[in-house]
Amino acid sequence: MNKLLKNISIPNDWLIELKKHETTNNLGEVISFLNREILDNKEISPAGEDIFNAFKYCNFMSTKVVIFGQDPYFQNGVANGLAFSVNKNEPIPASLKNIYKEIENDIGPTKNKSGCLKSWAKQGVLLLNSSLTVEISKPGSHSKIGWNKFILDIIKLINNKSNIVFILWGKHSQKYSKYINNKNHLILVAPHPSPLSAYRGFFGSKHFSRCNNYLKQNNLSEIEW
């Protein structure tokens, strides 16, 4: 059985920024729900200590790119708290294989040797799922437990920064575009990289070179994809 989520929280630098904007009340209900599920012997993905890894490895000040995912991977032991990312010892998922393929066609082979994307996060890429947890073997099971309120708080917070690249793949992530101020940021939109939709416009979108060109134009370091 999973351990109760007693001491987990979003990292302090993000918490400080959220408090400035008085938007820190939306996590309590989510954590309470998760603890009730754990007491009911339900298995949660990712592990409790990994739930906020997107924020742990990408701090608020360094965030310059946001890539949205949907659910964490719902298989046991696969998700590591970063959208599209898996633990190093896990097979690379189909969507991530397509992401790597697009990187190679756009700017050359990816620097990554596995499906773990911590190296991107540490460079300022916030790999953000719209739900940060899911019940094992039940995709979408935590889509209505309150994560959406928290994610909107994060988007509005990042929107106060300047020169952020928002990469929105698929209709699910594109619904957030209305909360982003286009004048201050670059928004890149394409179909989802899953095998079902990648050939409908994800391949050839050149989001990785377009992202880096924008960062360079704004005197920000490019991402080593």
mmCIF file of C-alpha atoms in Angstrom:
data_model
loop_
_atom_site.group_PDB
_atom_site.id
_atom_site.type_symbol
_atom_site.label_atom_id
_atom_site.label_comp_id
_atom_site.label_asym_id
_atom_site.label_seq_id
_atom_site.Cartn_x
_atom_site.Cartn_y
_atom_site.Cartn_z
ATOM 1 C CA MET A 1 0.000 0.000 0.000
ATOM 2 C CA ASN A 2 1.169 3.536 -0.738
ATOM 3 C CA LYS A 3 2.258 5.634 2.229
ATOM 4 C CA LEU A 4 -0.014 8.480 3.274
ATOM 5 C CA LEU A 5 0.949 11.819 1.749
ATOM 6 C CA LYS A 6 1.776 13.593 5.002
ATOM 7 C CA ASN A 7 4.609 15.936 4.150
ATOM 8 C CA ILE A 8 4.504 16.433 0.394
ATOM 9 C CA SER A 9 4.032 19.884 -1.043
ATOM 10 C CA ILE A 10 4.948 21.965 -4.024
ATOM 11 C CA PRO A 11 8.566 23.205 -3.649
ATOM 12 C CA ASN A 12 9.029 26.356 -1.615
ATOM 13 C CA ASP A 13 9.972 28.765 -4.405
ATOM 14 C CA TRP A 14 6.707 27.991 -6.232
ATOM 15 C CA LEU A 15 4.786 28.143 -2.959
ATOM 16 C CA ILE A 16 6.156 31.619 -2.234
ATOM 17 C CA GLU A 17 5.018 32.868 -5.646
ATOM 18 C CA LEU A 18 1.581 31.312 -5.251
ATOM 19 C CA LYS A 19 1.178 32.948 -1.842
ATOM 20 C CA LYS A 20 1.985 36.333 -3.380
ATOM 21 C CA HIS A 21 -1.037 35.851 -5.613
ATOM 22 C CA GLU A 22 -3.173 34.310 -2.880
ATOM 23 C CA THR A 23 -3.702 31.070 -4.797
ATOM 24 C CA THR A 24 -2.506 28.388 -2.388
ATOM 25 C CA ASN A 25 -5.866 26.992 -1.259
ATOM 26 C CA ASN A 26 -6.395 24.522 -4.080
ATOM 27 C CA LEU A 27 -4.054 21.731 -2.993
ATOM 28 C CA GLY A 28 -5.633 20.754 0.310
ATOM 29 C CA GLU A 29 -8.691 19.091 -1.201
ATOM 30 C CA VAL A 30 -6.553 17.137 -3.667
ATOM 31 C CA ILE A 31 -4.170 15.797 -1.016
ATOM 32 C CA SER A 32 -7.118 14.858 1.208
ATOM 33 C CA PHE A 33 -8.701 12.936 -1.652
ATOM 34 C CA LEU A 34 -5.462 11.094 -2.396
ATOM 35 C CA ASN A 35 -5.014 10.117 1.244
ATOM 36 C CA ARG A 36 -8.562 8.744 1.352
ATOM 37 C CA GLU A 37 -7.799 6.691 -1.747
ATOM 38 C CA ILE A 38 -4.599 5.347 -0.198
ATOM 39 C CA LEU A 39 -6.452 4.401 2.993
ATOM 40 C CA ASP A 40 -8.863 2.546 0.726
ATOM 41 C CA ASN A 41 -5.862 0.508 -0.592
ATOM 42 C CA LYS A 42 -5.859 2.152 -4.010
ATOM 43 C CA GLU A 43 -2.511 2.502 -5.776
ATOM 44 C CA ILE A 44 -1.548 5.939 -7.056
ATOM 45 C CA SER A 45 0.845 6.916 -9.844
ATOM 46 C CA PRO A 46 3.406 8.435 -9.604
ATOM 47 C CA ALA A 47 4.852 7.637 -6.161
ATOM 48 C CA GLY A 48 4.042 10.271 -3.536
ATOM 49 C CA GLU A 49 7.552 11.710 -3.444
ATOM 50 C CA ASP A 50 7.451 12.207 -7.233
ATOM 51 C CA ILE A 51 4.091 13.983 -7.585
ATOM 52 C CA PHE A 52 5.616 17.471 -7.642
ATOM 53 C CA ASN A 53 8.807 16.579 -9.534
ATOM 54 C CA ALA A 54 7.915 18.940 -12.395
ATOM 55 C CA PHE A 55 8.347 21.801 -9.925
ATOM 56 C CA LYS A 56 11.219 20.223 -8.027
ATOM 57 C CA TYR A 57 13.459 19.985 -11.089
ATOM 58 C CA CYS A 58 12.277 23.217 -12.732
ATOM 59 C CA ASN A 59 12.106 26.133 -10.314
ATOM 60 C CA PHE A 60 9.910 29.160 -10.861
ATOM 61 C CA MET A 61 12.680 31.613 -11.693
ATOM 62 C CA SER A 62 14.267 29.389 -14.341
ATOM 63 C CA THR A 63 11.020 28.365 -16.075
ATOM 64 C CA LYS A 64 11.087 29.481 -19.717
ATOM 65 C CA VAL A 65 9.270 26.653 -21.532
ATOM 66 C CA VAL A 66 6.043 24.863 -20.567
ATOM 67 C CA ILE A 67 5.044 21.563 -22.192
ATOM 68 C CA PHE A 68 1.667 20.116 -21.268
ATOM 69 C CA GLY A 69 0.799 16.474 -20.884
ATOM 70 C CA GLN A 70 -2.473 14.945 -19.725
ATOM 71 C CA ASP A 71 -2.369 12.111 -17.161
ATOM 72 C CA PRO A 72 0.749 10.565 -15.672
ATOM 73 C CA TYR A 73 1.381 7.079 -17.056
ATOM 74 C CA PHE A 74 -1.045 4.779 -15.261
ATOM 75 C CA GLN A 75 1.149 1.680 -15.208
ATOM 76 C CA ASN A 76 2.783 0.877 -11.880
ATOM 77 C CA GLY A 77 6.316 2.290 -11.449
ATOM 78 C CA VAL A 78 6.500 4.053 -14.827
ATOM 79 C CA ALA A 79 5.628 7.724 -14.227
ATOM 80 C CA ASN A 80 8.200 10.000 -12.581
ATOM 81 C CA GLY A 81 6.219 13.215 -12.164
ATOM 82 C CA LEU A 82 7.307 14.846 -15.444
ATOM 83 C CA ALA A 83 4.951 14.982 -18.436
ATOM 84 C CA PHE A 84 5.855 12.473 -21.185
ATOM 85 C CA SER A 85 8.766 11.221 -19.044
ATOM 86 C CA VAL A 86 9.391 7.788 -17.537
ATOM 87 C CA ASN A 87 11.944 6.363 -15.149
ATOM 88 C CA LYS A 88 15.295 5.555 -16.744
ATOM 89 C CA ASN A 89 14.851 1.793 -16.646
ATOM 90 C CA GLU A 90 11.454 1.875 -18.405
ATOM 91 C CA PRO A 91 10.827 1.420 -22.152
ATOM 92 C CA ILE A 92 10.349 4.696 -24.038
ATOM 93 C CA PRO A 93 6.589 5.241 -24.617
ATOM 94 C CA ALA A 94 5.223 5.659 -28.140
ATOM 95 C CA SER A 95 4.434 9.381 -27.765
ATOM 96 C CA LEU A 96 7.926 10.123 -26.496
ATOM 97 C CA LYS A 97 9.437 8.093 -29.339
ATOM 98 C CA ASN A 98 7.561 10.395 -31.725
ATOM 99 C CA ILE A 99 8.802 13.456 -29.833
ATOM 100 C CA TYR A 100 12.368 12.211 -30.197
ATOM 101 C CA LYS A 101 11.745 11.531 -33.903
ATOM 102 C CA GLU A 102 10.525 15.087 -34.433
ATOM 103 C CA ILE A 103 13.531 16.477 -32.562
ATOM 104 C CA GLU A 104 15.859 14.526 -34.840
ATOM 105 C CA ASN A 105 14.082 15.700 -37.987
ATOM 106 C CA ASP A 106 14.020 19.282 -36.701
ATOM 107 C CA ILE A 107 17.393 19.931 -35.056
ATOM 108 C CA GLY A 108 19.243 16.604 -34.851
ATOM 109 C CA PRO A 109 19.224 13.609 -32.481
ATOM 110 C CA THR A 110 18.076 14.163 -28.901
ATOM 111 C CA LYS A 111 20.729 14.277 -26.177
ATOM 112 C CA ASN A 112 18.656 11.878 -24.063
ATOM 113 C CA LYS A 113 19.602 8.208 -23.914
ATOM 114 C CA SER A 114 16.466 7.112 -22.059
ATOM 115 C CA GLY A 115 12.863 8.163 -21.561
ATOM 116 C CA CYS A 116 13.698 10.292 -18.512
ATOM 117 C CA LEU A 117 13.339 14.026 -19.207
ATOM 118 C CA LYS A 118 14.895 15.427 -16.030
ATOM 119 C CA SER A 119 17.634 17.047 -18.126
ATOM 120 C CA TRP A 120 14.989 19.153 -19.882
ATOM 121 C CA ALA A 121 13.367 20.142 -16.584
ATOM 122 C CA LYS A 122 16.706 21.236 -15.131
ATOM 123 C CA GLN A 123 17.148 23.595 -18.107
ATOM 124 C CA GLY A 124 13.872 25.401 -17.411
ATOM 125 C CA VAL A 125 11.275 23.216 -19.148
ATOM 126 C CA LEU A 126 8.205 22.737 -16.950
ATOM 127 C CA LEU A 127 6.800 19.332 -17.947
ATOM 128 C CA LEU A 128 3.309 19.795 -16.619
ATOM 129 C CA ASN A 129 0.511 17.223 -16.613
ATOM 130 C CA SER A 130 -3.033 18.559 -16.278
ATOM 131 C CA SER A 131 -3.561 15.940 -13.562
ATOM 132 C CA LEU A 132 -0.533 15.186 -11.423
ATOM 133 C CA THR A 133 -1.808 11.789 -10.272
ATOM 134 C CA VAL A 134 -3.847 8.854 -11.542
ATOM 135 C CA GLU A 135 -5.050 5.576 -10.043
ATOM 136 C CA ILE A 136 -3.005 2.637 -11.309
ATOM 137 C CA SER A 137 -4.660 1.036 -14.375
ATOM 138 C CA LYS A 138 -7.397 3.701 -14.538
ATOM 139 C CA PRO A 139 -6.486 6.491 -17.004
ATOM 140 C CA GLY A 140 -8.293 9.767 -16.382
ATOM 141 C CA SER A 141 -9.390 8.677 -12.913
ATOM 142 C CA HIS A 142 -8.084 11.843 -11.192
ATOM 143 C CA SER A 143 -9.124 14.362 -13.818
ATOM 144 C CA LYS A 144 -11.921 15.739 -11.644
ATOM 145 C CA ILE A 145 -10.448 15.738 -8.127
ATOM 146 C CA GLY A 146 -9.277 19.363 -8.172
ATOM 147 C CA TRP A 147 -5.954 19.295 -10.009
ATOM 148 C CA ASN A 148 -7.458 21.553 -12.696
ATOM 149 C CA LYS A 149 -7.770 24.441 -10.210
ATOM 150 C CA PHE A 150 -4.152 24.060 -9.163
ATOM 151 C CA ILE A 151 -2.903 23.856 -12.768
ATOM 152 C CA LEU A 152 -4.808 27.022 -13.659
ATOM 153 C CA ASP A 153 -3.152 28.769 -10.714
ATOM 154 C CA ILE A 154 0.240 27.692 -12.069
ATOM 155 C CA ILE A 155 -0.571 28.878 -15.600
ATOM 156 C CA LYS A 156 -1.770 32.254 -14.367
ATOM 157 C CA LEU A 157 1.359 32.539 -12.245
ATOM 158 C CA ILE A 158 3.688 31.791 -15.169
ATOM 159 C CA ASN A 159 1.666 34.151 -17.359
ATOM 160 C CA ASN A 160 2.976 37.008 -15.181
ATOM 161 C CA LYS A 161 6.483 36.259 -16.463
ATOM 162 C CA SER A 162 7.698 37.315 -19.903
ATOM 163 C CA ASN A 163 9.003 35.440 -22.934
ATOM 164 C CA ILE A 164 7.712 31.995 -21.983
ATOM 165 C CA VAL A 165 7.304 29.352 -24.694
ATOM 166 C CA PHE A 166 4.060 27.411 -24.200
ATOM 167 C CA ILE A 167 3.993 24.183 -26.222
ATOM 168 C CA LEU A 168 0.459 22.840 -26.547
ATOM 169 C CA TRP A 169 0.117 19.406 -28.144
ATOM 170 C CA GLY A 170 -3.405 18.096 -28.630
ATOM 171 C CA LYS A 171 -6.837 19.523 -27.933
ATOM 172 C CA HIS A 172 -6.655 18.750 -24.216
ATOM 173 C CA SER A 173 -3.691 21.069 -23.631
ATOM 174 C CA GLN A 174 -4.840 23.697 -26.124
ATOM 175 C CA LYS A 175 -7.808 24.593 -23.922
ATOM 176 C CA TYR A 176 -5.317 26.412 -21.665
ATOM 177 C CA SER A 177 -4.387 28.897 -24.398
ATOM 178 C CA LYS A 178 -7.166 31.270 -23.349
ATOM 179 C CA TYR A 179 -5.380 31.832 -20.027
ATOM 180 C CA ILE A 180 -2.089 32.831 -21.700
ATOM 181 C CA ASN A 181 -1.253 36.388 -22.689
ATOM 182 C CA ASN A 182 -0.098 36.076 -26.283
ATOM 183 C CA LYS A 183 1.642 39.459 -26.288
ATOM 184 C CA ASN A 184 4.261 38.356 -23.767
ATOM 185 C CA HIS A 185 4.780 34.757 -24.820
ATOM 186 C CA LEU A 186 5.162 32.363 -27.731
ATOM 187 C CA ILE A 187 2.415 29.749 -28.063
ATOM 188 C CA LEU A 188 3.157 26.734 -30.255
ATOM 189 C CA VAL A 189 0.227 24.475 -31.168
ATOM 190 C CA ALA A 190 0.177 21.065 -32.873
ATOM 191 C CA PRO A 191 -1.631 17.717 -32.698
ATOM 192 C CA HIS A 192 -0.643 15.324 -29.923
ATOM 193 C CA PRO A 193 2.503 13.211 -30.558
ATOM 194 C CA SER A 194 0.652 9.946 -29.945
ATOM 195 C CA PRO A 195 0.685 7.399 -32.787
ATOM 196 C CA LEU A 196 -2.998 8.191 -33.397
ATOM 197 C CA SER A 197 -2.406 11.845 -34.268
ATOM 198 C CA ALA A 198 1.311 12.553 -34.794
ATOM 199 C CA TYR A 199 0.976 12.361 -38.590
ATOM 200 C CA ARG A 200 -1.771 14.994 -38.582
ATOM 201 C CA GLY A 201 0.662 17.842 -38.052
ATOM 202 C CA PHE A 202 2.870 17.081 -35.083
ATOM 203 C CA PHE A 203 5.569 15.760 -37.378
ATOM 204 C CA GLY A 204 7.001 18.741 -39.217
ATOM 205 C CA SER A 205 5.794 21.297 -36.666
ATOM 206 C CA LYS A 206 9.424 22.190 -35.854
ATOM 207 C CA HIS A 207 8.500 23.276 -32.336
ATOM 208 C CA PHE A 208 11.970 22.582 -30.965
ATOM 209 C CA SER A 209 13.827 24.865 -33.364
ATOM 210 C CA ARG A 210 11.085 27.493 -33.133
ATOM 211 C CA CYS A 211 11.305 27.379 -29.342
ATOM 212 C CA ASN A 212 15.077 27.776 -29.335
ATOM 213 C CA ASN A 213 14.990 30.568 -31.919
ATOM 214 C CA TYR A 214 12.528 32.483 -29.740
ATOM 215 C CA LEU A 215 14.643 31.973 -26.605
ATOM 216 C CA LYS A 216 17.746 33.140 -28.453
ATOM 217 C CA GLN A 217 15.952 36.230 -29.766
ATOM 218 C CA ASN A 218 15.065 37.114 -26.175
ATOM 219 C CA ASN A 219 18.589 36.567 -24.822
ATOM 220 C CA LEU A 220 17.694 33.328 -23.072
ATOM 221 C CA SER A 221 19.758 30.147 -23.256
ATOM 222 C CA GLU A 222 18.498 27.553 -25.706
ATOM 223 C CA ILE A 223 17.337 24.110 -24.594
ATOM 224 C CA GLU A 224 19.541 21.112 -25.318
ATOM 225 C CA TRP A 225 16.792 18.792 -26.471
#
